[in-house]
mmCIF file of C-alpha atoms in Angstrom:
data_model
loop_
_atom_site.group_PDB
_atom_site.id
_atom_site.type_symbol
_atom_site.label_atom_id
_atom_site.label_comp_id
_atom_site.label_asym_id
_atom_site.label_seq_id
_atom_site.Cartn_x
_atom_site.Cartn_y
_atom_site.Cartn_z
ATOM 1 C CA MET T 5 0.000 0.000 0.000
ATOM 2 C CA LYS T 6 1.258 3.467 -0.867
ATOM 3 C CA TYR T 7 0.291 6.459 1.225
ATOM 4 C CA ILE T 8 1.544 9.828 2.288
ATOM 5 C CA PHE T 9 2.487 10.584 5.866
ATOM 6 C CA ILE T 10 2.657 13.876 7.705
ATOM 7 C CA ALA T 11 5.233 13.918 10.465
ATOM 8 C CA SER T 12 5.786 15.923 13.591
ATOM 9 C CA ILE T 13 9.501 15.967 14.411
ATOM 10 C CA LEU T 14 11.718 17.600 16.967
ATOM 11 C CA PHE T 15 13.359 20.830 15.810
ATOM 12 C CA ASN T 16 15.702 22.321 18.403
ATOM 13 C CA VAL T 17 16.513 25.865 17.374
ATOM 14 C CA LEU T 18 17.062 28.564 19.976
ATOM 15 C CA TYR T 19 14.519 31.412 19.960
ATOM 16 C CA CYS T 20 12.302 29.512 17.553
ATOM 17 C CA GLN T 21 9.316 27.298 18.115
ATOM 18 C CA GLN T 22 10.709 23.888 18.911
ATOM 19 C CA TYR T 23 8.607 21.624 16.752
ATOM 20 C CA ARG T 24 7.742 21.213 13.111
ATOM 21 C CA GLY T 25 4.377 19.865 12.085
ATOM 22 C CA ALA T 26 3.431 19.599 8.433
ATOM 23 C CA GLU T 27 0.509 20.423 6.218
ATOM 24 C CA LEU T 28 -0.971 19.716 2.802
ATOM 25 C CA ARG T 29 -3.567 21.955 1.179
ATOM 26 C CA THR T 30 -5.126 21.949 -2.269
ATOM 27 C CA LEU T 31 -4.246 24.680 -4.707
ATOM 28 C CA ASP T 32 -7.927 24.896 -5.692
ATOM 29 C CA SER T 33 -10.869 25.812 -3.500
ATOM 30 C CA PHE T 34 -14.224 24.031 -3.469
ATOM 31 C CA LEU T 35 -17.768 25.167 -2.751
ATOM 32 C CA TYR T 36 -19.905 22.314 -1.362
ATOM 33 C CA GLY T 37 -19.372 18.633 -2.059
ATOM 34 C CA ARG T 38 -18.426 15.357 -0.410
ATOM 35 C CA PHE T 39 -14.909 15.065 0.994
ATOM 36 C CA ASP T 40 -13.359 11.681 1.878
ATOM 37 C CA ALA T 41 -10.038 10.661 3.398
ATOM 38 C CA ARG T 42 -8.809 7.274 4.516
ATOM 39 C CA PHE T 43 -6.185 7.828 7.162
ATOM 40 C CA LYS T 44 -4.583 6.617 10.380
ATOM 41 C CA PRO T 45 -3.916 9.505 12.780
ATOM 42 C CA ALA T 46 -1.073 9.934 15.223
ATOM 43 C CA GLN T 47 -1.430 8.699 18.792
ATOM 44 C CA GLY T 48 -0.013 10.643 21.727
ATOM 45 C CA ASP T 49 -1.015 13.316 24.222
ATOM 46 C CA GLY T 50 -0.946 16.853 22.872
ATOM 47 C CA LEU T 51 -1.302 15.934 19.182
ATOM 48 C CA VAL T 52 -4.046 16.560 16.623
ATOM 49 C CA SER T 53 -4.272 14.893 13.193
ATOM 50 C CA SER T 54 -6.771 16.452 10.830
ATOM 51 C CA PHE T 55 -8.739 16.347 7.614
ATOM 52 C CA PHE T 56 -10.677 19.524 6.952
ATOM 53 C CA THR T 57 -11.648 22.353 4.645
ATOM 54 C CA TYR T 58 -10.748 25.981 5.298
ATOM 55 C CA ASN T 59 -11.222 29.346 3.659
ATOM 56 C CA ASP T 60 -7.655 30.620 3.494
ATOM 57 C CA ASP T 61 -8.885 33.895 1.991
ATOM 58 C CA ASN T 62 -9.967 34.968 5.481
ATOM 59 C CA PRO T 63 -10.152 37.802 6.639
ATOM 60 C CA ASN T 64 -11.012 39.147 3.182
ATOM 61 C CA THR T 65 -14.041 36.850 3.266
ATOM 62 C CA PRO T 66 -15.748 35.260 6.302
ATOM 63 C CA TRP T 67 -14.155 32.488 8.349
ATOM 64 C CA ALA T 68 -15.345 29.105 7.065
ATOM 65 C CA GLU T 69 -14.033 25.721 8.256
ATOM 66 C CA ILE T 70 -15.285 22.128 8.442
ATOM 67 C CA ASP T 71 -13.224 19.725 10.534
ATOM 68 C CA VAL T 72 -12.437 16.122 11.240
ATOM 69 C CA GLU T 73 -9.883 16.186 14.052
ATOM 70 C CA VAL T 74 -8.528 13.126 15.844
ATOM 71 C CA LEU T 75 -6.883 13.836 19.188
ATOM 72 C CA GLY T 76 -3.989 11.584 20.068
ATOM 73 C CA VAL T 77 -4.859 11.647 23.772
ATOM 74 C CA TYR T 78 -8.073 9.622 23.300
ATOM 75 C CA HIS T 79 -8.519 6.061 22.088
ATOM 76 C CA ASN T 80 -12.233 6.372 21.234
ATOM 77 C CA VAL T 81 -12.991 9.961 20.147
ATOM 78 C CA VAL T 82 -13.230 11.822 16.825
ATOM 79 C CA ASP T 83 -14.025 15.551 16.839
ATOM 80 C CA PHE T 84 -16.372 17.048 14.240
ATOM 81 C CA ASN T 85 -16.657 20.803 13.959
ATOM 82 C CA THR T 86 -17.771 23.738 11.883
ATOM 83 C CA ILE T 87 -16.254 27.152 12.509
ATOM 84 C CA THR T 88 -18.206 30.032 11.054
ATOM 85 C CA ARG T 89 -18.310 33.811 10.946
ATOM 86 C CA GLY T 90 -16.759 35.339 14.068
ATOM 87 C CA GLN T 91 -14.860 32.067 14.698
ATOM 88 C CA ASP T 92 -17.956 30.523 16.282
ATOM 89 C CA SER T 93 -17.191 26.864 16.983
ATOM 90 C CA HIS T 94 -19.851 24.145 16.760
ATOM 91 C CA ILE T 95 -17.884 21.152 17.997
ATOM 92 C CA ARG T 96 -19.080 17.597 18.535
ATOM 93 C CA GLN T 97 -16.914 15.184 20.516
ATOM 94 C CA HIS T 98 -18.013 11.930 18.929
ATOM 95 C CA TYR T 99 -17.304 8.613 20.649
ATOM 96 C CA VAL T 100 -16.451 5.560 18.533
ATOM 97 C CA ASP T 101 -16.169 1.858 19.354
ATOM 98 C CA PHE T 102 -12.618 1.503 17.996
ATOM 99 C CA ASN T 103 -9.204 3.055 18.541
ATOM 100 C CA PRO T 104 -8.750 5.353 15.517
ATOM 101 C CA HIS T 105 -4.952 5.321 15.893
ATOM 102 C CA LEU T 106 -4.524 1.597 15.285
ATOM 103 C CA ASN T 107 -5.977 1.190 11.801
ATOM 104 C CA PHE T 108 -7.037 3.107 8.721
ATOM 105 C CA HIS T 109 -10.643 4.308 8.596
ATOM 106 C CA THR T 110 -12.482 6.465 6.095
ATOM 107 C CA TYR T 111 -13.660 9.820 7.416
ATOM 108 C CA SER T 112 -15.981 11.873 5.236
ATOM 109 C CA PHE T 113 -18.240 14.863 5.306
ATOM 110 C CA GLU T 114 -20.908 16.234 3.012
ATOM 111 C CA TRP T 115 -21.223 20.002 2.774
ATOM 112 C CA THR T 116 -24.355 21.447 1.196
ATOM 113 C CA PRO T 117 -26.234 24.756 1.554
ATOM 114 C CA ASP T 118 -28.574 23.009 4.019
ATOM 115 C CA TYR T 119 -26.385 20.759 6.169
ATOM 116 C CA VAL T 120 -22.980 19.364 6.987
ATOM 117 C CA ALA T 121 -22.957 15.624 7.722
ATOM 118 C CA TRP T 122 -20.027 13.481 8.870
ATOM 119 C CA PHE T 123 -19.426 9.818 8.073
ATOM 120 C CA ILE T 124 -17.118 7.115 9.384
ATOM 121 C CA ASP T 125 -16.531 4.190 7.040
ATOM 122 C CA ASN T 126 -19.434 5.460 4.897
ATOM 123 C CA GLU T 127 -21.975 5.479 7.739
ATOM 124 C CA GLU T 128 -23.451 8.837 8.696
ATOM 125 C CA VAL T 129 -22.774 9.479 12.380
ATOM 126 C CA TYR T 130 -23.550 13.178 12.889
ATOM 127 C CA ARG T 131 -25.257 16.088 11.105
ATOM 128 C CA GLN T 132 -25.476 19.831 11.643
ATOM 129 C CA THR T 133 -28.232 22.079 10.315
ATOM 130 C CA GLY T 134 -29.356 25.528 11.349
ATOM 131 C CA SER T 135 -28.606 29.154 10.681
ATOM 132 C CA HIS T 136 -24.828 28.836 11.118
ATOM 133 C CA ILE T 137 -24.677 26.528 8.074
ATOM 134 C CA ASP T 138 -25.973 29.441 5.984
ATOM 135 C CA SER T 139 -22.699 31.286 6.622
ATOM 136 C CA LEU T 140 -20.653 28.488 5.017
ATOM 137 C CA TYR T 141 -21.044 29.954 1.539
ATOM 138 C CA VAL T 142 -17.440 30.707 0.543
ATOM 139 C CA SER T 143 -15.073 28.272 -1.175
ATOM 140 C CA GLN T 144 -12.612 26.330 0.948
ATOM 141 C CA LYS T 145 -9.406 24.401 0.367
ATOM 142 C CA ILE T 146 -8.990 20.758 1.371
ATOM 143 C CA MET T 147 -6.324 20.465 4.049
ATOM 144 C CA MET T 148 -4.551 17.933 6.275
ATOM 145 C CA ASN T 149 -2.087 18.612 9.042
ATOM 146 C CA ILE T 150 -0.533 17.408 12.275
ATOM 147 C CA TRP T 151 0.101 19.887 15.083
ATOM 148 C CA ASN T 152 0.516 20.278 18.838
ATOM 149 C CA PRO T 153 -1.864 22.851 20.354
ATOM 150 C CA VAL T 154 -1.146 24.737 23.564
ATOM 151 C CA TYR T 155 -4.599 23.805 24.895
ATOM 152 C CA ALA T 156 -3.874 20.978 27.330
ATOM 153 C CA ASP T 157 -7.503 20.913 28.468
ATOM 154 C CA TRP T 158 -8.442 19.955 24.890
ATOM 155 C CA VAL T 159 -5.633 17.699 23.691
ATOM 156 C CA GLY T 160 -3.726 16.678 26.818
ATOM 157 C CA ALA T 161 -0.310 17.716 28.113
ATOM 158 C CA TRP T 162 2.469 17.877 25.511
ATOM 159 C CA ASN T 163 5.576 15.743 25.991
ATOM 160 C CA SER T 164 8.234 15.896 23.289
ATOM 161 C CA GLU T 165 9.639 12.534 24.400
ATOM 162 C CA ILE T 166 6.956 10.797 22.302
ATOM 163 C CA LEU T 167 8.354 12.160 19.030
ATOM 164 C CA PRO T 168 8.473 11.369 16.206
ATOM 165 C CA ARG T 169 4.792 10.788 15.449
ATOM 166 C CA PHE T 170 3.112 10.282 12.079
ATOM 167 C CA SER T 171 -0.317 10.643 10.518
ATOM 168 C CA PHE T 172 -0.748 8.373 7.484
ATOM 169 C CA TYR T 173 -3.105 9.250 4.595
ATOM 170 C CA ASP T 174 -4.042 6.519 2.133
ATOM 171 C CA TYR T 175 -6.233 8.616 -0.158
ATOM 172 C CA VAL T 176 -8.340 11.749 -0.452
ATOM 173 C CA SER T 177 -11.292 12.134 -2.814
ATOM 174 C CA TYR T 178 -13.743 14.858 -3.754
ATOM 175 C CA SER T 179 -17.243 14.669 -5.235
ATOM 176 C CA ALA T 180 -19.030 17.817 -6.398
ATOM 177 C CA TYR T 181 -22.476 18.765 -5.095
ATOM 178 C CA THR T 182 -24.917 18.105 -7.952
ATOM 179 C CA PRO T 183 -28.369 17.731 -6.353
ATOM 180 C CA GLY T 184 -30.642 15.392 -8.273
ATOM 181 C CA MET T 185 -27.951 14.532 -10.819
ATOM 182 C CA GLY T 186 -25.243 12.698 -8.871
ATOM 183 C CA ASP T 187 -23.775 9.229 -8.641
ATOM 184 C CA SER T 188 -22.733 9.014 -4.978
ATOM 185 C CA GLY T 189 -23.399 10.217 -1.455
ATOM 186 C CA THR T 190 -26.691 10.929 0.276
ATOM 187 C CA GLU T 191 -29.597 10.575 -2.155
ATOM 188 C CA SER T 192 -26.994 10.467 -4.968
ATOM 189 C CA ASN T 193 -26.620 14.242 -4.758
ATOM 190 C CA PHE T 194 -22.866 14.194 -5.392
ATOM 191 C CA THR T 195 -20.832 13.459 -8.514
ATOM 192 C CA PHE T 196 -17.356 11.939 -8.249
ATOM 193 C CA SER T 197 -14.684 14.373 -9.393
ATOM 194 C CA TRP T 198 -11.248 13.026 -8.385
ATOM 195 C CA LYS T 199 -9.333 10.746 -6.055
ATOM 196 C CA ASP T 200 -5.658 10.955 -5.096
ATOM 197 C CA ASP T 201 -4.039 7.708 -3.936
ATOM 198 C CA PHE T 202 -0.687 9.452 -3.350
ATOM 199 C CA ASP T 203 1.186 7.037 -5.587
ATOM 200 C CA THR T 204 3.127 10.155 -6.535
ATOM 201 C CA PHE T 205 2.949 13.702 -5.253
ATOM 202 C CA ASP T 206 0.718 15.821 -7.492
ATOM 203 C CA TYR T 207 2.155 19.332 -7.517
ATOM 204 C CA ASN T 208 -0.778 20.455 -9.656
ATOM 205 C CA ARG T 209 -3.198 19.594 -6.828
ATOM 206 C CA TRP T 210 -1.342 19.971 -3.510
ATOM 207 C CA GLU T 211 0.795 22.543 -1.778
ATOM 208 C CA LYS T 212 3.192 21.466 0.972
ATOM 209 C CA SER T 213 3.757 23.757 3.920
ATOM 210 C CA ASP T 214 6.079 23.576 6.902
ATOM 211 C CA ASP T 215 6.974 27.227 7.400
ATOM 212 C CA HIS T 216 4.006 28.961 8.972
ATOM 213 C CA THR T 217 2.031 28.754 12.162
ATOM 214 C CA TRP T 218 -0.977 30.297 13.913
ATOM 215 C CA GLY T 219 -2.135 31.210 17.375
ATOM 216 C CA GLY T 220 -2.286 28.348 19.873
ATOM 217 C CA ASN T 221 0.072 26.149 17.863
ATOM 218 C CA GLN T 222 3.409 25.105 19.371
ATOM 219 C CA SER T 223 4.792 23.856 16.043
ATOM 220 C CA LEU T 224 6.101 25.758 13.039
#
């Protein structure tokens, strides 16, 4: 099996953040659709492995983000979240009957004008509707990263002795939102567009990043 991995490694440089995470993001942005990733996240206190969409044009346009985040501190939890205008978080701590760090599973979400629904291994497990979904109307990039937040009450206490840690991604796929005319997803409202198995790195689709950070992140 071929897959891509995103690593968090120790980086000891004085007067600099100590750790390097890593990130992939698409060059293109997408408005609505079904987003799938088969991956095995990193285990360990203080770590988050992710698959999500994000409007990187913010603050020129409103904050928009849809998350699948797997916290290394737990052996039976997957976080689902939407973050909307004003950075309002609508998080769901979803309990599962397996340890997500031991094996690959497929995590998906459908984003439409009316709802965002999350799936694990093609079974819908959670759905959000309501007025905050209306504010998710700007295009977003598909992203994956591994990072170590400062928020110990969320992710557990960080201990660099566990490094290195890896998050493995087998594939990512995207299906466009085509209500009434699709071939996949809920009520066949989505049409398959592309799938990347990471047999090679597609520079026409993905951008690598290991040189920026954001508030609350201990890694560069």
